[in-house]
XYZ file of C-alpha atoms in Angstrom:
704
model
C 120.361 58.920 134.810
C 121.639 62.454 135.817
C 124.109 62.447 132.919
C 121.311 61.743 130.426
C 119.060 64.468 132.011
C 121.941 66.942 131.892
C 122.464 66.331 128.149
C 118.707 66.457 127.518
C 118.530 69.790 129.354
C 121.215 71.210 127.138
C 119.312 70.095 123.972
C 116.071 71.658 125.221
C 117.924 74.863 126.158
C 119.698 75.341 122.837
C 117.023 74.060 120.424
C 113.768 75.374 121.944
C 113.631 78.315 119.565
C 114.018 75.909 116.650
C 111.235 73.605 117.774
C 108.881 76.567 118.643
C 109.357 78.156 115.193
C 108.756 74.672 113.654
C 105.556 74.204 115.616
C 104.243 77.667 114.712
C 105.304 77.892 111.061
C 105.929 74.336 109.871
C 108.466 74.678 107.185
C 107.295 78.034 106.100
C 110.110 79.853 107.778
C 112.770 77.494 106.615
C 115.472 80.111 106.571
C 114.825 81.005 110.179
C 114.807 77.358 111.166
C 118.277 77.094 109.736
C 119.360 80.019 111.804
C 117.837 78.596 114.906
C 119.385 75.218 114.258
C 122.859 76.515 113.411
C 122.965 78.908 116.412
C 121.601 76.183 118.688
C 124.270 73.599 117.686
C 127.152 75.971 118.035
C 125.816 77.051 121.467
C 125.370 73.343 122.454
C 129.042 72.684 121.573
C 130.099 75.702 123.659
C 127.943 74.664 126.633
C 129.095 70.968 126.674
C 132.812 71.744 126.486
C 132.909 74.957 128.601
C 133.975 74.950 132.216
C 130.985 74.681 134.564
C 130.961 78.338 135.777
C 131.108 79.467 132.160
C 128.364 76.990 131.129
C 126.042 78.348 133.915
C 126.645 81.891 132.946
C 126.041 81.223 129.192
C 122.862 79.308 129.887
C 121.447 82.182 131.932
C 122.483 84.798 129.490
C 121.086 82.816 126.575
C 117.766 82.255 128.448
C 117.394 85.918 129.390
C 118.308 87.041 125.858
C 115.898 84.765 124.088
C 113.012 85.555 126.443
C 113.724 89.327 126.177
C 114.041 89.115 122.392
C 110.708 87.310 122.077
C 108.971 89.878 124.219
C 110.458 92.555 121.926
C 109.063 90.728 118.893
C 105.602 90.446 120.622
C 105.643 94.133 121.601
C 107.293 95.752 118.590
C 107.493 93.154 115.842
C 111.311 93.583 115.507
C 114.425 91.730 116.757
C 116.830 93.410 119.179
C 119.871 95.257 117.916
C 123.040 96.179 119.781
C 121.628 99.750 120.089
C 118.943 98.323 122.462
C 121.543 97.573 125.137
C 121.258 100.950 126.627
C 117.702 100.122 127.729
C 119.198 97.332 129.846
C 121.241 99.931 131.705
C 118.089 101.719 132.886
C 116.698 99.767 135.756
C 113.606 101.905 135.795
C 112.728 100.966 132.272
C 113.523 97.271 132.714
C 111.531 97.050 135.925
C 108.481 98.739 134.466
C 108.597 96.821 131.203
C 108.933 93.458 133.013
C 106.361 94.286 135.670
C 104.062 91.376 136.394
C 106.049 88.877 134.330
C 103.144 88.667 131.868
C 105.081 86.697 129.225
C 103.622 86.495 125.795
C 104.906 82.959 125.048
C 105.014 80.669 128.127
C 105.653 77.808 125.702
C 109.094 79.352 125.059
C 109.758 80.798 128.511
C 109.247 77.681 130.658
C 111.318 75.206 128.656
C 114.145 77.699 128.515
C 113.873 78.547 132.256
C 113.560 74.955 133.533
C 116.357 73.607 131.231
C 118.679 76.552 132.267
C 117.997 75.641 135.882
C 118.809 72.054 135.343
C 121.959 72.911 133.386
C 123.033 75.071 136.359
C 122.497 72.326 139.026
C 123.352 69.049 137.181
C 127.000 68.047 136.887
C 128.184 67.226 133.361
C 131.438 65.362 132.529
C 132.912 66.978 129.424
C 133.503 64.480 126.519
C 136.750 64.466 124.680
C 137.234 67.561 122.516
C 137.421 65.654 119.312
C 133.741 64.885 119.491
C 133.005 68.630 119.147
C 134.432 68.696 115.652
C 131.559 67.031 113.834
C 129.029 69.275 115.715
C 130.974 72.360 114.942
C 131.242 71.459 111.306
C 127.439 70.742 111.081
C 126.643 74.013 112.887
C 128.970 76.024 110.555
C 127.593 74.279 107.449
C 123.996 75.011 108.428
C 124.772 78.662 109.049
C 126.669 78.844 105.724
C 123.506 77.444 103.959
C 121.428 79.915 105.965
C 123.560 82.906 104.815
C 123.230 81.936 101.143
C 119.461 81.573 101.347
C 118.964 84.579 103.570
C 120.874 86.923 101.187
C 118.936 85.411 98.223
C 115.618 86.279 99.959
C 116.535 89.571 101.552
C 113.139 90.901 100.414
C 111.750 89.002 103.419
C 111.419 90.519 106.954
C 114.295 89.949 109.357
C 112.218 87.929 111.923
C 111.418 84.883 109.725
C 114.976 84.683 108.572
C 116.973 84.916 111.767
C 117.353 83.655 115.230
C 117.378 86.653 117.570
C 120.984 86.061 118.745
C 122.134 85.463 115.157
C 120.697 88.719 114.070
C 122.079 90.556 117.131
C 125.621 89.338 116.211
C 125.197 90.345 112.525
C 123.951 93.852 113.515
C 126.746 94.287 116.021
C 129.768 93.086 114.030
C 128.937 93.322 110.399
C 127.150 96.609 110.030
C 129.331 99.113 108.206
C 130.318 102.418 109.898
C 127.958 105.410 109.470
C 128.612 107.808 106.557
C 130.732 110.778 107.546
C 130.534 114.509 106.621
C 133.227 113.856 103.928
C 130.986 111.183 102.403
C 128.174 113.712 102.208
C 130.257 116.652 101.083
C 128.661 116.970 97.610
C 125.318 115.404 98.394
C 122.023 117.277 98.123
C 118.767 116.046 99.686
C 115.858 115.574 97.240
C 113.709 118.735 97.498
C 110.777 116.751 98.816
C 112.735 115.940 101.845
C 114.183 119.363 102.545
C 111.424 121.971 102.006
C 107.901 122.990 103.007
C 105.557 122.111 100.183
C 102.429 124.281 100.189
C 101.967 123.994 96.429
C 98.827 121.771 96.655
C 95.265 123.010 96.163
C 93.701 124.043 99.537
C 90.747 122.045 100.768
C 89.357 125.123 102.476
C 90.122 128.712 103.425
C 91.614 129.472 106.771
C 90.339 127.017 109.406
C 87.564 127.977 111.898
C 89.124 126.355 114.915
C 91.050 128.525 117.292
C 92.477 125.779 119.528
C 94.517 122.684 118.790
C 94.448 119.215 120.441
C 96.929 116.658 119.457
C 96.194 113.162 120.779
C 99.364 110.936 120.384
C 98.718 107.183 120.840
C 101.505 104.957 122.003
C 102.514 102.519 119.332
C 99.231 102.374 117.432
C 99.485 101.398 113.604
C 96.802 102.437 111.119
C 96.028 98.783 110.853
C 93.589 98.965 113.810
C 91.165 101.401 112.214
C 88.674 99.493 110.080
C 88.302 101.946 107.261
C 91.951 102.770 107.139
C 92.788 99.146 107.012
C 90.453 98.531 104.145
C 91.653 101.632 102.249
C 95.216 100.260 102.407
C 94.074 96.906 101.086
C 94.429 94.826 104.228
C 91.479 92.373 104.114
C 92.211 89.476 106.305
C 93.232 91.011 109.642
C 90.630 90.826 112.484
C 92.814 90.388 115.605
C 91.844 93.833 117.010
C 89.789 96.705 115.643
C 89.258 100.119 117.141
C 85.523 100.117 116.549
C 84.696 102.563 119.269
C 87.135 105.202 117.840
C 85.550 104.732 114.394
C 82.040 105.136 115.790
C 82.858 108.309 117.716
C 84.468 110.044 114.682
C 82.070 109.748 111.730
C 83.044 113.127 110.354
C 86.767 112.633 110.773
C 89.186 112.949 107.819
C 91.182 109.664 107.668
C 94.722 109.511 106.299
C 95.307 105.836 105.447
C 98.847 106.310 103.945
C 100.453 107.705 107.126
C 104.090 107.032 107.960
C 105.954 106.949 111.258
C 109.575 107.432 110.537
C 111.325 105.466 113.344
C 111.039 103.591 116.531
C 110.972 105.344 119.961
C 108.539 107.840 121.363
C 110.964 110.817 121.691
C 111.850 110.527 118.033
C 108.189 110.309 116.990
C 107.336 113.367 119.080
C 110.189 115.367 117.584
C 108.887 114.637 113.988
C 105.339 115.471 115.160
C 106.110 118.704 116.849
C 109.078 120.042 114.895
C 108.290 119.478 111.218
C 111.349 117.344 110.586
C 112.254 113.687 110.038
C 113.499 111.993 113.112
C 116.849 110.289 112.743
C 116.990 107.320 110.450
C 119.449 105.554 112.807
C 119.793 104.884 116.540
C 122.318 107.720 117.103
C 121.612 110.563 119.549
C 117.976 111.641 119.046
C 117.463 115.035 117.481
C 115.292 115.994 120.490
C 118.548 115.878 122.515
C 120.623 117.644 119.798
C 118.009 120.364 119.654
C 119.354 121.684 123.017
C 122.385 122.789 121.104
C 120.308 124.566 118.380
C 117.930 127.044 120.022
C 117.244 128.655 116.687
C 115.761 125.446 115.321
C 113.853 124.736 118.583
C 112.175 128.069 118.115
C 110.832 126.817 114.836
C 108.917 123.859 116.505
C 105.109 124.040 116.689
C 104.589 125.111 120.265
C 107.085 127.986 119.903
C 105.595 129.142 116.717
C 102.065 129.123 118.200
C 103.382 130.925 121.313
C 104.760 133.672 119.112
C 101.263 134.223 117.669
C 99.387 134.287 121.044
C 98.701 130.613 121.823
C 99.246 128.987 125.213
C 100.831 125.607 124.969
C 100.398 122.636 127.325
C 101.678 119.000 127.295
C 100.255 116.179 129.271
C 101.346 112.525 129.270
C 100.398 109.412 131.393
C 104.041 108.396 132.102
C 106.763 110.210 134.053
C 108.585 113.003 132.153
C 112.242 112.122 132.909
C 112.556 108.960 130.737
C 113.829 110.060 127.266
C 114.322 113.610 128.544
C 110.812 114.953 127.761
C 111.159 117.174 130.821
C 113.803 119.049 128.937
C 112.594 118.727 125.345
C 109.120 119.947 125.826
C 109.966 123.306 127.539
C 112.792 123.753 125.058
C 110.412 123.702 122.123
C 107.997 126.189 123.625
C 105.473 124.417 125.908
C 104.337 126.644 128.789
C 103.113 123.852 131.024
C 104.505 120.256 130.947
C 103.036 117.483 133.116
C 103.468 113.756 133.429
C 102.193 111.057 135.784
C 102.737 113.207 138.882
C 99.865 115.493 137.665
C 97.108 112.955 137.991
C 95.186 112.690 141.296
C 92.778 109.915 140.252
C 94.385 106.585 141.103
C 94.581 103.732 138.592
C 91.819 101.071 139.147
C 94.575 98.443 138.766
C 98.395 98.620 139.030
C 100.351 99.940 136.050
C 104.055 100.736 136.455
C 104.381 103.359 133.701
C 101.831 105.804 135.010
C 98.219 106.768 134.410
C 96.226 104.224 132.367
C 94.561 105.665 129.251
C 90.986 106.018 130.800
C 92.524 108.091 133.707
C 94.605 110.087 131.270
C 91.570 111.004 129.205
C 89.346 111.773 132.207
C 92.120 114.137 133.393
C 92.559 115.569 130.013
C 88.812 116.455 129.843
C 89.112 118.420 133.138
C 92.444 119.995 131.907
C 90.651 121.228 128.776
C 87.730 122.543 130.718
C 90.203 124.766 132.698
C 91.881 125.930 129.440
C 88.515 126.971 127.974
C 87.955 129.341 130.820
C 90.846 131.410 129.687
C 90.608 134.004 126.786
C 93.814 132.846 125.080
C 93.732 130.168 122.305
C 95.521 127.016 123.452
C 97.259 123.985 122.128
C 97.285 120.730 124.171
C 99.421 117.688 123.279
C 98.426 114.390 124.985
C 100.516 111.176 124.998
C 99.018 107.808 126.111
C 101.143 105.099 127.660
C 98.659 102.223 128.321
C 99.632 100.339 125.147
C 103.266 100.236 126.080
C 104.587 96.851 127.189
C 103.737 95.340 129.718
C 100.356 96.854 128.895
C 97.811 98.462 131.120
C 95.066 95.804 131.447
C 94.068 93.475 134.269
C 94.398 89.629 133.777
C 90.732 89.008 133.833
C 90.128 91.176 130.775
C 93.108 89.679 128.862
C 91.440 86.291 128.892
C 88.791 87.567 126.422
C 91.347 88.605 123.740
C 93.911 86.940 121.493
C 96.805 88.395 123.532
C 97.582 91.050 126.044
C 98.460 93.805 123.559
C 95.169 93.295 121.770
C 93.357 93.647 125.064
C 95.081 96.893 125.841
C 94.428 98.297 122.400
C 90.733 97.650 123.010
C 90.989 99.412 126.406
C 92.510 102.404 124.575
C 89.801 102.269 121.947
C 87.025 102.384 124.553
C 88.712 105.224 126.583
C 89.517 107.323 123.446
C 85.953 106.864 122.046
C 84.462 108.087 125.308
C 86.889 111.011 125.358
C 85.896 112.128 121.852
C 82.205 111.804 122.785
C 82.779 113.799 125.980
C 84.633 116.558 123.997
C 81.723 116.785 121.609
C 79.205 117.000 124.446
C 81.388 119.760 126.128
C 81.374 121.836 122.846
C 85.145 121.469 122.509
C 84.976 120.184 118.873
C 83.151 123.275 117.760
C 86.283 125.401 117.998
C 89.180 122.906 118.208
C 91.304 121.222 115.565
C 91.986 117.705 116.723
C 94.821 115.642 115.345
C 94.927 111.948 116.319
C 98.291 110.260 115.561
C 100.701 107.689 116.832
C 104.183 108.342 118.058
C 105.487 105.095 116.513
C 104.054 101.791 115.346
C 104.471 98.533 117.246
C 103.891 96.770 113.965
C 102.007 93.580 113.268
C 102.595 90.015 112.119
C 101.209 90.680 108.738
C 104.451 92.302 107.548
C 107.414 94.296 108.895
C 106.211 97.284 106.797
C 103.443 97.816 109.422
C 106.188 99.058 111.750
C 106.326 102.230 109.559
C 102.454 102.512 109.413
C 101.020 105.054 111.875
C 97.524 106.283 112.552
C 96.477 109.664 111.094
C 93.056 111.282 111.752
C 91.724 114.794 111.607
C 88.713 116.276 113.406
C 87.832 119.826 112.429
C 84.744 122.117 112.768
C 84.451 122.308 108.987
C 84.440 118.515 108.474
C 81.927 118.913 105.608
C 84.839 120.471 103.521
C 87.122 117.532 104.234
C 87.135 114.168 102.514
C 86.570 111.025 104.533
C 89.620 109.404 103.031
C 92.544 111.774 102.285
C 94.508 110.523 99.211
C 98.261 110.731 99.075
C 101.116 109.844 101.348
C 101.739 111.802 104.631
C 103.581 111.209 107.909
C 104.417 112.568 111.339
C 106.755 115.091 109.642
C 103.795 116.873 108.102
C 101.900 117.607 111.360
C 103.419 121.039 112.134
C 103.126 122.471 108.595
C 99.549 121.181 108.433
C 98.513 122.914 111.672
C 100.247 126.160 110.648
C 98.554 125.980 107.240
C 95.226 125.378 108.804
C 95.548 128.321 111.174
C 96.871 130.638 108.415
C 100.228 131.063 110.106
C 103.566 131.422 108.363
C 105.849 128.384 108.090
C 109.341 128.949 109.352
C 112.309 128.115 107.149
C 113.430 124.968 108.814
C 109.974 123.155 108.775
C 109.387 120.721 105.981
C 106.545 118.545 104.723
C 103.134 118.645 103.060
C 99.826 119.930 104.467
C 97.035 117.578 105.315
C 94.687 120.338 104.198
C 95.849 120.443 100.594
C 95.567 118.044 97.592
C 98.786 117.307 95.714
C 98.817 116.003 92.118
C 102.319 114.424 92.361
C 103.776 111.569 94.551
C 106.099 112.548 97.289
C 109.365 111.476 98.909
C 108.955 109.661 102.181
C 111.432 107.769 104.420
C 111.330 105.520 107.409
C 113.736 103.302 109.492
C 111.936 100.591 111.304
C 112.206 96.826 111.872
C 115.907 97.058 110.846
C 115.032 98.247 107.363
C 115.543 101.647 105.716
C 112.637 102.570 103.478
C 112.321 105.301 100.903
C 109.499 106.217 98.540
C 110.472 108.521 95.661
C 108.599 111.191 93.747
C 108.841 108.688 90.778
C 106.863 106.082 92.727
C 109.842 103.911 93.353
C 110.000 102.049 96.666
C 113.390 101.096 98.141
C 114.022 98.808 101.111
C 117.636 98.512 102.391
C 119.432 96.773 105.138
C 122.633 98.156 106.796
C 124.826 95.644 104.845
C 124.083 97.647 101.648
C 121.629 95.249 100.090
C 118.564 96.938 98.655
C 115.448 96.035 96.812
C 113.516 98.393 94.493
C 110.188 98.271 92.717
C 107.263 100.409 91.478
C 104.810 101.277 94.279
C 102.352 104.010 95.085
C 103.430 104.251 98.735
C 106.155 103.483 101.239
C 103.571 101.456 102.986
C 101.844 98.175 102.011
C 103.193 94.743 101.073
C 106.364 94.873 98.928
C 105.794 95.252 95.141
C 105.348 92.120 93.141
C 108.475 93.082 91.047
C 110.906 93.830 93.893
C 114.333 93.374 92.317
C 117.756 93.748 93.798
C 119.331 97.152 93.480
C 123.030 97.152 92.442
C 124.226 100.423 93.949
C 125.055 98.949 97.375
C 126.158 101.354 100.014
C 126.129 104.221 97.446
C 122.366 103.866 97.071
C 120.803 107.283 97.811
C 118.781 105.752 100.620
C 121.912 105.663 102.798
C 123.092 109.127 101.787
C 119.589 110.572 102.357
C 119.385 108.949 105.879
C 122.826 110.202 106.823
C 122.134 113.700 105.578
C 118.828 113.807 107.511
C 120.598 112.587 110.634
C 123.147 115.347 110.445
C 120.761 118.343 109.893
C 120.976 119.718 113.390
C 124.781 119.334 113.742
C 126.853 122.522 113.188
C 128.691 122.605 109.889
C 131.819 123.734 111.794
C 132.906 124.528 115.331
C 131.488 123.026 118.503
C 128.130 121.313 119.043
C 126.730 122.576 122.420
C 124.165 120.457 124.323
C 122.504 122.221 127.130
C 120.773 120.038 129.767
C 119.910 122.625 132.471
C 118.170 125.955 132.593
C 117.598 126.787 136.258
C 115.396 123.748 137.069
C 114.840 123.104 140.750
C 115.130 119.453 141.826
C 114.517 117.708 145.125
C 117.075 115.079 146.171
C 116.179 111.733 147.559
C 116.983 111.016 151.157
C 118.949 107.986 149.910
C 120.052 107.281 146.351
C 117.995 104.395 144.856
C 119.222 104.228 141.267
C 121.808 106.088 139.146
C 119.121 106.291 136.444
C 115.958 107.192 138.317
C 117.648 109.634 140.622
C 119.831 111.490 138.039
C 119.335 115.256 138.078
C 119.772 115.659 134.280
C 118.590 113.893 131.171
C 122.049 113.724 129.512
C 121.824 110.130 128.366
C 122.294 108.299 124.991
C 124.836 110.676 123.536
C 127.182 109.961 120.624
C 130.662 111.550 120.244
C 132.458 111.140 116.888
C 136.045 109.923 116.575
C 138.760 112.618 116.965
C 136.495 114.854 118.861
C 136.888 116.674 122.169
C 134.199 117.108 124.844
C 133.893 119.936 127.271
C 131.661 119.541 130.265
C 130.592 122.501 132.357
C 128.351 122.074 135.398
C 127.074 124.704 137.833
C 124.617 124.032 140.670
C 123.219 125.959 143.628
C 122.120 124.102 146.783
C 118.974 125.926 147.791
C 118.313 123.740 150.825
C 120.501 121.144 152.512
C 120.959 119.225 155.797
C 123.469 120.602 158.283
C 126.314 118.283 157.102
C 125.736 119.490 153.514
C 125.420 117.559 150.252
C 128.096 116.223 147.970
C 126.805 115.607 144.420
C 128.462 112.818 142.440
C 128.957 112.607 138.688
C 129.037 109.175 137.005
C 129.953 108.563 133.388
C 128.638 105.552 131.532
C 128.850 104.087 128.090
C 126.270 101.431 127.382
C 125.977 99.471 130.615
C 129.517 100.189 131.842
C 130.762 102.912 134.190
C 133.717 104.807 132.701
C 136.571 105.234 135.123
C 139.245 106.229 132.626
C 138.113 109.832 132.209
C 139.446 112.058 135.058
C 137.177 114.856 136.318
C 137.121 116.872 139.640
C 134.754 116.036 142.452
C 131.926 118.372 143.561
C 132.665 120.229 146.773
C 130.353 119.570 149.803
C 127.612 122.184 149.496
C 125.573 123.733 152.215
C 122.304 125.806 151.791
C 122.785 128.663 149.383
C 126.275 127.593 148.302
C 127.169 127.219 144.644
C 129.373 124.534 143.163
C 130.991 124.102 139.733
C 132.807 121.323 137.970
C 134.477 121.647 134.516
C 136.664 119.196 132.537
C 137.560 118.074 129.099
C 138.091 114.573 127.495
C 139.189 113.333 124.110
C 137.658 110.760 121.961
C 140.282 109.173 119.686
C 137.594 106.625 118.833
C 133.855 107.100 118.510
C 131.829 106.868 121.742
C 128.171 105.793 121.514
C 125.390 105.794 123.947
C 127.313 107.888 126.430
C 125.494 109.094 129.544
C 126.145 111.556 132.387
C 124.467 110.874 135.700
C 124.505 113.643 138.344
C 123.135 112.222 141.594
C 123.063 113.253 145.250
C 121.221 112.550 148.515
C 120.163 114.510 151.595
C 117.097 114.866 153.710
C 114.934 117.757 152.435
C 117.710 118.777 150.074
C 116.871 120.920 147.053
C 119.263 121.845 144.306
C 118.993 124.327 141.395
C 120.523 123.172 138.064
C 121.955 126.426 136.804
C 124.114 124.927 134.012
C 125.009 121.565 132.493
C 126.577 122.034 129.160
C 128.309 119.457 126.963
C 130.284 120.912 124.063
C 131.557 118.600 121.387
C 134.425 119.954 119.382
C 135.444 118.180 116.125
C-alpha cells in the first residue's frame, strides 16, 4: 500500500506540469508536452534511484522551482533564466513578491506540494538499476524529438515549447558567451540607433506647457487601452481594459506602436529618463554603470532641465533602495527623491511593496499642489507599484475578475483616471505636459511580442494640434528627446531617439530584448527575432510589435546576424574605450544603522549589487566612512562579497576598525578576475543603537 502510494506520488510530482499543459491546451502545445514529458521521466528516474536524502532535496527543489516559474509566467509571461537567480538572493524581494501566497494556479501548486510531502515522508525501496535504462532511453528519445521539433518551430514563443526547467538548463549551459570588444572592433551601429533624429515635421511650435509630469505605470502593456489595442489590430482580447483612463483622457495623443526595450524597472527608467536604449542583456544595468560616467549622467533629462531652470522631483510607491534608485535618481539630476517612506496615508489593506496606487496618486496630487506654489517650473516623475506581483488588491475584489493581475490593473485604472480628473479640476493640465508610459511590459498570453509593447500617451495644453493616434514606431528611448523638443531646449550629444511631436516619413530602427527573444525592426521594414543560440527569423513588417509576419523565414547569418552585434554595441556604450571603469556608490549620504542586523540585503548601506566583471580584469575597491553617531562601545562595519546567492570567501580584504562617534574608517583592496564574474554584490552592513554613518566614498574601479 505505502509502496504504491510512494510511486504514485513520484509520478504526480514529476508529471503534473505535463498533465496541466495537456488539460489547458489539449494537443495544441505538443512541443511543450514533449518537453514536460521528457524532463518529467528523467527526473522520475533520478528520484527513484537516488538516495533518500537526495530524493527529498530534489523533490523540494523541483516543487519550489516549478511553482516559482509558473508565478513568473503568470506575472511576466516569460520563463525564468539563470540570470534571475540573483532575485532569490534578495530576501526582501522574495518575501514581498510571495506575500500572501496568492498563487495563480492552485491546480499546479497543490498536486506538487502534496506529492512532494508524500515523497519526503514515505519510504521507497529502490528497484534494480537495470530497470532505469528503459525509462532513461524513453526520456532521452522524447527530448531528442522535442529538440528537433522545437528548432523547426523556433518562430513560436518559448513558453509553449519548453518545460520551465528544460528552458532554464538550455539558457544556463548552451547560451554562447557575449560578444567582446574585439568582436565589435569594426562594427558601427545603424544611425537610427545612435543619433538624435529631429528631421521630422513638427506638429506644433514650441509647447505651451512649462511643467512636466511623467507617470510611469508598473508593467502595463499598450494592450489594455481600448483604442491602442484596436489600432494595433488586436480584436479578441477582453480580459482587462483600462476604460477609466480612456474616459479621462479624451484629448490625449495615443502612441499605439510603443516599445519597451527590456524587462526590469531600473532599465526602463534609464531608457525613459536618459534617452538611450537599456541593455539588451541581463548584465550590469546602465543605471549602475552611469555612476562611472558623470558626463553621460549630466545628459539625462532631469539634469538637462535643471540646467535650464527646472526643479526636478521623483516619487514612487515602493522603497528606493531596491535596484539602487536611491543612487540613480540623484545622480541624473533629481533634486528631491522619495519612496514609500514619504507617504503618511496608510494603505486601506496590506501591500508589502509600499503605497498602493490610489494612495500614491492622492499623495502626488498634494505634492503637485506644493510644487505649484513655487515660481520655478518643475518636472515630477511618478512610478506606481500596485501592479507588481503579488499585486495590491484585496481578495474580495479579486473574486470579480479573471485573475489577480487583472483585478490590480483595474484598480490602477480607477486610481489613475481619478488622478487625471483631479489634475484637470486643479488646473494642472493647463500648463503641464503629461507623459503616461510604462517602465516595462508584463506581457500577455496572446503572444510573447506583447512583452515588448508598452503604453504611450501624451496630454498637452495644445491637444487640438495633436493627432489622436500618433503614427510611427516609438519607445521609451524617445521620451527625453521628445520633452526637450517640446520645450524648445537643445538636445545633448549623447541622447538619441525621435520626437513624439514630429511626423517622420520613413520607418525607423527599434530594438527590444524581452521574453528571451532579441527583436529588431529596421529602417527597411524588416523584423528580426533571435534567440541566444543564434537562430533568427526575418520577415517584412511595419513594426517591431504585433504578431510575427506571415512570411517569417529562417535567417542564415547565425551569431553574425547584426541583431547580436547591435545589442552588444548598445550594451557597451557607457563602458570606457580604454582604462578603468569607475563605479561610484557613495556621495556623502547619511544612513542610520539598525540596532540589530536583519538581512544582508535590506540593511546594506550601499546599492552595489548585480555587477559584472570581465575576464582578465582587476577590481580596486575603496571605501571611506565617517561614524557620525555611535554607542559607547563603537560600531564595526562588515563587508560581505557575494556572487549570485553565494558568499565569496576567497577574496581577502581588510576588516573595518571599530569606529566611535566622529571617527573615520577606510578600507581598500584589489582582486583579480581570471574568469568572468557575474551578478557580483558588495554588502556593507553594521549595527548599533542610534548609530548613524556617513558614506563618504565607495568606489569600485574595474581595470581591463
